[in-house]
């Protein structure tokens, strides 16, 4: 028998908000996906980006990367210089699920996101639904990030959440598995349709 769920924790990027550096760099590399992927794999990597999600300043990160790879300076500076263009729209099916959960008034609904403290205000300004949450834990403001246990504990403590009575939705399997290890019920997001079905398995109907 599963515990009755009283809290839903949403990731933001990839679940509610479409964010993708391809929106800038596919054009920069004139449609050459192989060249673009090489740049992401070797220069402005996801691991590097996550350092900023954990609180490192964008300026420091950029200057350090330029010093390492001066021949790619123009492209490196574009990464945060044109960051706002990497923001796509809302993932509407997921926003509809969020709206339904809040309207039911049965669940505490919060967010836990890996996001730079410097760029998050841009998203907050752009997406009205970010005001709907009871609260949002932003990794860059906490100087730690998923999948480290500390940020999950911060979220549970800050909002008085019992791990076993919560579900956590994230598109990154690594982050979902980390939540599972501390007793939070993890759901890996692949689509709004799949999310609706997965929530139903916890008797959460949207």
PDB file of C-alpha atoms in Angstrom:
ATOM      1  CA  UNK A   1       0.000   0.000   0.000  1.00  0.00           C
ATOM      2  CA  UNK A   2       1.529   3.296  -1.071  1.00  0.00           C
ATOM      3  CA  UNK A   3       1.524   6.221   1.310  1.00  0.00           C
ATOM      4  CA  UNK A   4      -1.066   8.863   0.527  1.00  0.00           C
ATOM      5  CA  UNK A   5       0.713  11.644  -1.293  1.00  0.00           C
ATOM      6  CA  UNK A   6       0.234  15.170   0.011  1.00  0.00           C
ATOM      7  CA  UNK A   7       3.080  17.006  -1.794  1.00  0.00           C
ATOM      8  CA  UNK A   8       4.151  17.269  -5.428  1.00  0.00           C
ATOM      9  CA  UNK A   9       7.642  18.603  -6.196  1.00  0.00           C
ATOM     10  CA  UNK A  10       8.299  19.769  -9.761  1.00  0.00           C
ATOM     11  CA  UNK A  11      11.554  20.245 -11.583  1.00  0.00           C
ATOM     12  CA  UNK A  12      11.262  23.214 -13.959  1.00  0.00           C
ATOM     13  CA  UNK A  13      13.586  22.986 -16.982  1.00  0.00           C
ATOM     14  CA  UNK A  14      12.566  20.092 -19.201  1.00  0.00           C
ATOM     15  CA  UNK A  15       9.329  19.522 -17.274  1.00  0.00           C
ATOM     16  CA  UNK A  16       7.485  22.862 -17.272  1.00  0.00           C
ATOM     17  CA  UNK A  17       9.872  25.043 -19.256  1.00  0.00           C
ATOM     18  CA  UNK A  18      11.568  24.232 -22.543  1.00  0.00           C
ATOM     19  CA  UNK A  19      15.244  25.219 -22.271  1.00  0.00           C
ATOM     20  CA  UNK A  20      17.753  24.161 -24.882  1.00  0.00           C
ATOM     21  CA  UNK A  21      21.093  25.719 -25.931  1.00  0.00           C
ATOM     22  CA  UNK A  22      20.456  24.340 -29.408  1.00  0.00           C
ATOM     23  CA  UNK A  23      18.107  27.278 -29.959  1.00  0.00           C
ATOM     24  CA  UNK A  24      21.204  29.488 -30.154  1.00  0.00           C
ATOM     25  CA  UNK A  25      23.985  27.217 -31.328  1.00  0.00           C
ATOM     26  CA  UNK A  26      22.276  25.326 -34.126  1.00  0.00           C
ATOM     27  CA  UNK A  27      22.076  28.663 -35.912  1.00  0.00           C
ATOM     28  CA  UNK A  28      25.622  29.615 -34.874  1.00  0.00           C
ATOM     29  CA  UNK A  29      26.921  26.372 -36.396  1.00  0.00           C
ATOM     30  CA  UNK A  30      24.748  26.806 -39.492  1.00  0.00           C
ATOM     31  CA  UNK A  31      22.739  23.669 -38.870  1.00  0.00           C
ATOM     32  CA  UNK A  32      25.794  21.432 -38.385  1.00  0.00           C
ATOM     33  CA  UNK A  33      24.625  19.245 -35.492  1.00  0.00           C
ATOM     34  CA  UNK A  34      27.847  17.277 -35.325  1.00  0.00           C
ATOM     35  CA  UNK A  35      29.912  20.430 -34.861  1.00  0.00           C
ATOM     36  CA  UNK A  36      27.439  21.787 -32.307  1.00  0.00           C
ATOM     37  CA  UNK A  37      27.500  18.546 -30.316  1.00  0.00           C
ATOM     38  CA  UNK A  38      31.297  18.583 -30.277  1.00  0.00           C
ATOM     39  CA  UNK A  39      31.142  22.076 -28.763  1.00  0.00           C
ATOM     40  CA  UNK A  40      28.705  20.907 -26.057  1.00  0.00           C
ATOM     41  CA  UNK A  41      30.746  17.774 -25.353  1.00  0.00           C
ATOM     42  CA  UNK A  42      34.111  19.526 -25.123  1.00  0.00           C
ATOM     43  CA  UNK A  43      33.831  23.289 -24.527  1.00  0.00           C
ATOM     44  CA  UNK A  44      30.559  24.494 -22.963  1.00  0.00           C
ATOM     45  CA  UNK A  45      29.594  21.167 -21.412  1.00  0.00           C
ATOM     46  CA  UNK A  46      26.584  20.299 -19.282  1.00  0.00           C
ATOM     47  CA  UNK A  47      28.922  19.623 -16.342  1.00  0.00           C
ATOM     48  CA  UNK A  48      30.322  23.133 -16.740  1.00  0.00           C
ATOM     49  CA  UNK A  49      26.836  24.637 -16.905  1.00  0.00           C
ATOM     50  CA  UNK A  50      25.879  22.784 -13.719  1.00  0.00           C
ATOM     51  CA  UNK A  51      28.693  24.529 -11.836  1.00  0.00           C
ATOM     52  CA  UNK A  52      26.798  27.774 -12.404  1.00  0.00           C
ATOM     53  CA  UNK A  53      23.571  26.037 -11.336  1.00  0.00           C
ATOM     54  CA  UNK A  54      25.366  25.379  -8.041  1.00  0.00           C
ATOM     55  CA  UNK A  55      26.177  29.051  -7.492  1.00  0.00           C
ATOM     56  CA  UNK A  56      29.303  29.880  -9.497  1.00  0.00           C
ATOM     57  CA  UNK A  57      29.140  33.297 -11.143  1.00  0.00           C
ATOM     58  CA  UNK A  58      28.465  33.393 -14.870  1.00  0.00           C
ATOM     59  CA  UNK A  59      31.227  35.964 -15.381  1.00  0.00           C
ATOM     60  CA  UNK A  60      33.857  33.863 -13.584  1.00  0.00           C
ATOM     61  CA  UNK A  61      32.791  30.718 -15.412  1.00  0.00           C
ATOM     62  CA  UNK A  62      32.949  32.453 -18.766  1.00  0.00           C
ATOM     63  CA  UNK A  63      36.398  33.994 -18.179  1.00  0.00           C
ATOM     64  CA  UNK A  64      37.826  30.685 -16.964  1.00  0.00           C
ATOM     65  CA  UNK A  65      36.504  28.863 -19.996  1.00  0.00           C
ATOM     66  CA  UNK A  66      37.821  31.535 -22.370  1.00  0.00           C
ATOM     67  CA  UNK A  67      41.254  31.221 -20.743  1.00  0.00           C
ATOM     68  CA  UNK A  68      41.162  27.461 -21.329  1.00  0.00           C
ATOM     69  CA  UNK A  69      39.903  27.680 -24.907  1.00  0.00           C
ATOM     70  CA  UNK A  70      40.769  31.156 -26.249  1.00  0.00           C
ATOM     71  CA  UNK A  71      40.227  30.068 -29.859  1.00  0.00           C
ATOM     72  CA  UNK A  72      36.527  29.557 -29.060  1.00  0.00           C
ATOM     73  CA  UNK A  73      36.034  32.817 -27.134  1.00  0.00           C
ATOM     74  CA  UNK A  74      33.258  34.158 -29.341  1.00  0.00           C
ATOM     75  CA  UNK A  75      31.154  31.018 -28.946  1.00  0.00           C
ATOM     76  CA  UNK A  76      31.854  30.698 -25.220  1.00  0.00           C
ATOM     77  CA  UNK A  77      30.684  34.254 -24.570  1.00  0.00           C
ATOM     78  CA  UNK A  78      27.483  33.538 -26.478  1.00  0.00           C
ATOM     79  CA  UNK A  79      26.518  30.810 -24.006  1.00  0.00           C
ATOM     80  CA  UNK A  80      25.442  33.192 -21.281  1.00  0.00           C
ATOM     81  CA  UNK A  81      25.447  36.304 -23.437  1.00  0.00           C
ATOM     82  CA  UNK A  82      22.536  34.868 -25.432  1.00  0.00           C
ATOM     83  CA  UNK A  83      21.147  32.655 -22.665  1.00  0.00           C
ATOM     84  CA  UNK A  84      17.693  34.208 -22.831  1.00  0.00           C
ATOM     85  CA  UNK A  85      17.331  32.948 -26.405  1.00  0.00           C
ATOM     86  CA  UNK A  86      17.793  29.386 -25.118  1.00  0.00           C
ATOM     87  CA  UNK A  87      14.501  29.666 -23.254  1.00  0.00           C
ATOM     88  CA  UNK A  88      11.691  28.201 -25.291  1.00  0.00           C
ATOM     89  CA  UNK A  89       8.077  28.366 -24.219  1.00  0.00           C
ATOM     90  CA  UNK A  90       6.141  26.668 -21.479  1.00  0.00           C
ATOM     91  CA  UNK A  91       5.443  22.945 -21.846  1.00  0.00           C
ATOM     92  CA  UNK A  92       1.699  23.516 -21.932  1.00  0.00           C
ATOM     93  CA  UNK A  93       0.551  19.996 -21.065  1.00  0.00           C
ATOM     94  CA  UNK A  94       2.667  20.044 -17.925  1.00  0.00           C
ATOM     95  CA  UNK A  95       1.442  23.514 -16.968  1.00  0.00           C
ATOM     96  CA  UNK A  96      -2.128  22.209 -17.271  1.00  0.00           C
ATOM     97  CA  UNK A  97      -1.257  19.393 -14.843  1.00  0.00           C
ATOM     98  CA  UNK A  98       0.297  21.903 -12.439  1.00  0.00           C
ATOM     99  CA  UNK A  99      -2.815  24.063 -12.641  1.00  0.00           C
ATOM    100  CA  UNK A 100      -5.070  21.077 -11.950  1.00  0.00           C
ATOM    101  CA  UNK A 101      -3.064  20.019  -8.897  1.00  0.00           C
ATOM    102  CA  UNK A 102      -3.191  23.493  -7.402  1.00  0.00           C
ATOM    103  CA  UNK A 103      -6.904  23.883  -8.135  1.00  0.00           C
ATOM    104  CA  UNK A 104      -7.668  20.675  -6.230  1.00  0.00           C
ATOM    105  CA  UNK A 105      -6.284  22.269  -3.042  1.00  0.00           C
ATOM    106  CA  UNK A 106      -5.292  18.805  -1.782  1.00  0.00           C
ATOM    107  CA  UNK A 107      -1.557  19.036  -2.360  1.00  0.00           C
ATOM    108  CA  UNK A 108       1.362  21.176  -1.358  1.00  0.00           C
ATOM    109  CA  UNK A 109       3.002  22.040  -4.694  1.00  0.00           C
ATOM    110  CA  UNK A 110       6.603  23.255  -4.743  1.00  0.00           C
ATOM    111  CA  UNK A 111       9.505  23.308  -7.190  1.00  0.00           C
ATOM    112  CA  UNK A 112      13.121  22.188  -6.972  1.00  0.00           C
ATOM    113  CA  UNK A 113      15.274  23.361  -9.854  1.00  0.00           C
ATOM    114  CA  UNK A 114      18.897  23.327 -10.937  1.00  0.00           C
ATOM    115  CA  UNK A 115      19.145  26.911 -12.156  1.00  0.00           C
ATOM    116  CA  UNK A 116      21.635  29.745 -11.914  1.00  0.00           C
ATOM    117  CA  UNK A 117      20.594  32.413  -9.433  1.00  0.00           C
ATOM    118  CA  UNK A 118      21.597  35.006 -12.040  1.00  0.00           C
ATOM    119  CA  UNK A 119      19.343  33.743 -14.825  1.00  0.00           C
ATOM    120  CA  UNK A 120      16.370  32.517 -12.788  1.00  0.00           C
ATOM    121  CA  UNK A 121      14.833  36.010 -12.463  1.00  0.00           C
ATOM    122  CA  UNK A 122      14.479  36.046 -16.274  1.00  0.00           C
ATOM    123  CA  UNK A 123      12.361  32.900 -16.137  1.00  0.00           C
ATOM    124  CA  UNK A 124      10.344  34.187 -13.174  1.00  0.00           C
ATOM    125  CA  UNK A 125       9.513  37.305 -15.144  1.00  0.00           C
ATOM    126  CA  UNK A 126       8.575  35.388 -18.272  1.00  0.00           C
ATOM    127  CA  UNK A 127       6.472  32.535 -16.893  1.00  0.00           C
ATOM    128  CA  UNK A 128       3.474  33.523 -14.767  1.00  0.00           C
ATOM    129  CA  UNK A 129       2.938  29.985 -13.490  1.00  0.00           C
ATOM    130  CA  UNK A 130       6.142  30.217 -11.442  1.00  0.00           C
ATOM    131  CA  UNK A 131       4.096  32.394  -9.071  1.00  0.00           C
ATOM    132  CA  UNK A 132       1.696  29.503  -8.408  1.00  0.00           C
ATOM    133  CA  UNK A 133       4.078  27.437  -6.292  1.00  0.00           C
ATOM    134  CA  UNK A 134       4.090  27.532  -2.530  1.00  0.00           C
ATOM    135  CA  UNK A 135       7.829  27.980  -2.933  1.00  0.00           C
ATOM    136  CA  UNK A 136      10.754  27.272  -5.249  1.00  0.00           C
ATOM    137  CA  UNK A 137      14.177  25.992  -4.222  1.00  0.00           C
ATOM    138  CA  UNK A 138      16.711  27.333  -6.748  1.00  0.00           C
ATOM    139  CA  UNK A 139      20.049  25.532  -6.683  1.00  0.00           C
ATOM    140  CA  UNK A 140      22.071  28.626  -7.512  1.00  0.00           C
ATOM    141  CA  UNK A 141      20.690  30.380  -4.440  1.00  0.00           C
ATOM    142  CA  UNK A 142      21.554  27.404  -2.218  1.00  0.00           C
ATOM    143  CA  UNK A 143      25.084  26.812  -3.587  1.00  0.00           C
ATOM    144  CA  UNK A 144      24.351  23.151  -4.175  1.00  0.00           C
ATOM    145  CA  UNK A 145      22.357  21.231  -6.760  1.00  0.00           C
ATOM    146  CA  UNK A 146      20.679  17.994  -7.685  1.00  0.00           C
ATOM    147  CA  UNK A 147      21.588  15.155  -7.412  1.00  0.00           C
ATOM    148  CA  UNK A 148      23.342  15.986  -4.103  1.00  0.00           C
ATOM    149  CA  UNK A 149      21.340  15.026  -1.048  1.00  0.00           C
ATOM    150  CA  UNK A 150      21.709  18.433   0.584  1.00  0.00           C
ATOM    151  CA  UNK A 151      19.325  20.164  -1.816  1.00  0.00           C
ATOM    152  CA  UNK A 152      16.631  17.539  -1.355  1.00  0.00           C
ATOM    153  CA  UNK A 153      16.955  17.875   2.423  1.00  0.00           C
ATOM    154  CA  UNK A 154      16.714  21.670   2.111  1.00  0.00           C
ATOM    155  CA  UNK A 155      13.466  21.262   0.154  1.00  0.00           C
ATOM    156  CA  UNK A 156      11.940  18.799   2.606  1.00  0.00           C
ATOM    157  CA  UNK A 157      12.913  20.889   5.645  1.00  0.00           C
ATOM    158  CA  UNK A 158      11.913  24.264   4.222  1.00  0.00           C
ATOM    159  CA  UNK A 159       8.383  23.221   3.366  1.00  0.00           C
ATOM    160  CA  UNK A 160       7.775  20.626   6.072  1.00  0.00           C
ATOM    161  CA  UNK A 161       7.528  17.746   3.596  1.00  0.00           C
ATOM    162  CA  UNK A 162       7.557  14.068   4.563  1.00  0.00           C
ATOM    163  CA  UNK A 163       9.648  12.316   1.906  1.00  0.00           C
ATOM    164  CA  UNK A 164       7.456   9.217   1.725  1.00  0.00           C
ATOM    165  CA  UNK A 165       4.342  11.332   1.207  1.00  0.00           C
ATOM    166  CA  UNK A 166       5.792  13.299  -1.689  1.00  0.00           C
ATOM    167  CA  UNK A 167       6.414  12.747  -5.376  1.00  0.00           C
ATOM    168  CA  UNK A 168       9.242  14.403  -7.273  1.00  0.00           C
ATOM    169  CA  UNK A 169       9.047  14.952 -11.038  1.00  0.00           C
ATOM    170  CA  UNK A 170      12.260  15.457 -13.047  1.00  0.00           C
ATOM    171  CA  UNK A 171      13.310  14.763 -16.632  1.00  0.00           C
ATOM    172  CA  UNK A 172      16.810  13.705 -15.497  1.00  0.00           C
ATOM    173  CA  UNK A 173      16.919  10.070 -14.355  1.00  0.00           C
ATOM    174  CA  UNK A 174      19.998  10.787 -12.233  1.00  0.00           C
ATOM    175  CA  UNK A 175      18.008  13.292 -10.163  1.00  0.00           C
ATOM    176  CA  UNK A 176      15.022  10.958  -9.854  1.00  0.00           C
ATOM    177  CA  UNK A 177      17.217   8.124  -8.574  1.00  0.00           C
ATOM    178  CA  UNK A 178      18.808  10.471  -6.027  1.00  0.00           C
ATOM    179  CA  UNK A 179      15.340  11.363  -4.719  1.00  0.00           C
ATOM    180  CA  UNK A 180      14.415   7.683  -4.504  1.00  0.00           C
ATOM    181  CA  UNK A 181      17.438   6.955  -2.316  1.00  0.00           C
ATOM    182  CA  UNK A 182      16.154   9.267   0.414  1.00  0.00           C
ATOM    183  CA  UNK A 183      12.592   7.990   0.288  1.00  0.00           C
ATOM    184  CA  UNK A 184      11.002  10.510  -2.061  1.00  0.00           C
ATOM    185  CA  UNK A 185       8.810   8.895  -4.710  1.00  0.00           C
ATOM    186  CA  UNK A 186      10.481   9.776  -8.013  1.00  0.00           C
ATOM    187  CA  UNK A 187       8.802  10.102 -11.404  1.00  0.00           C
ATOM    188  CA  UNK A 188      10.914  10.546 -14.506  1.00  0.00           C
ATOM    189  CA  UNK A 189       9.223  12.969 -16.876  1.00  0.00           C
ATOM    190  CA  UNK A 190       9.117  12.155 -20.580  1.00  0.00           C
ATOM    191  CA  UNK A 191       5.830  13.799 -21.630  1.00  0.00           C
ATOM    192  CA  UNK A 192       2.734  15.373 -20.076  1.00  0.00           C
ATOM    193  CA  UNK A 193       0.717  12.282 -21.062  1.00  0.00           C
ATOM    194  CA  UNK A 194       3.164   9.965 -19.313  1.00  0.00           C
ATOM    195  CA  UNK A 195       3.237  12.259 -16.267  1.00  0.00           C
ATOM    196  CA  UNK A 196      -0.541  12.161 -15.945  1.00  0.00           C
ATOM    197  CA  UNK A 197      -0.455   8.365 -16.044  1.00  0.00           C
ATOM    198  CA  UNK A 198       2.406   8.133 -13.543  1.00  0.00           C
ATOM    199  CA  UNK A 199       0.647  10.457 -11.108  1.00  0.00           C
ATOM    200  CA  UNK A 200      -2.436   8.272 -11.415  1.00  0.00           C
ATOM    201  CA  UNK A 201      -0.394   5.360 -10.052  1.00  0.00           C
ATOM    202  CA  UNK A 202      -0.137   7.369  -6.828  1.00  0.00           C
ATOM    203  CA  UNK A 203      -3.905   8.063  -6.901  1.00  0.00           C
ATOM    204  CA  UNK A 204      -3.247  11.629  -8.022  1.00  0.00           C
ATOM    205  CA  UNK A 205      -5.739  12.460 -10.754  1.00  0.00           C
ATOM    206  CA  UNK A 206      -5.335  15.472 -13.039  1.00  0.00           C
TER     207      UNK A 206
END
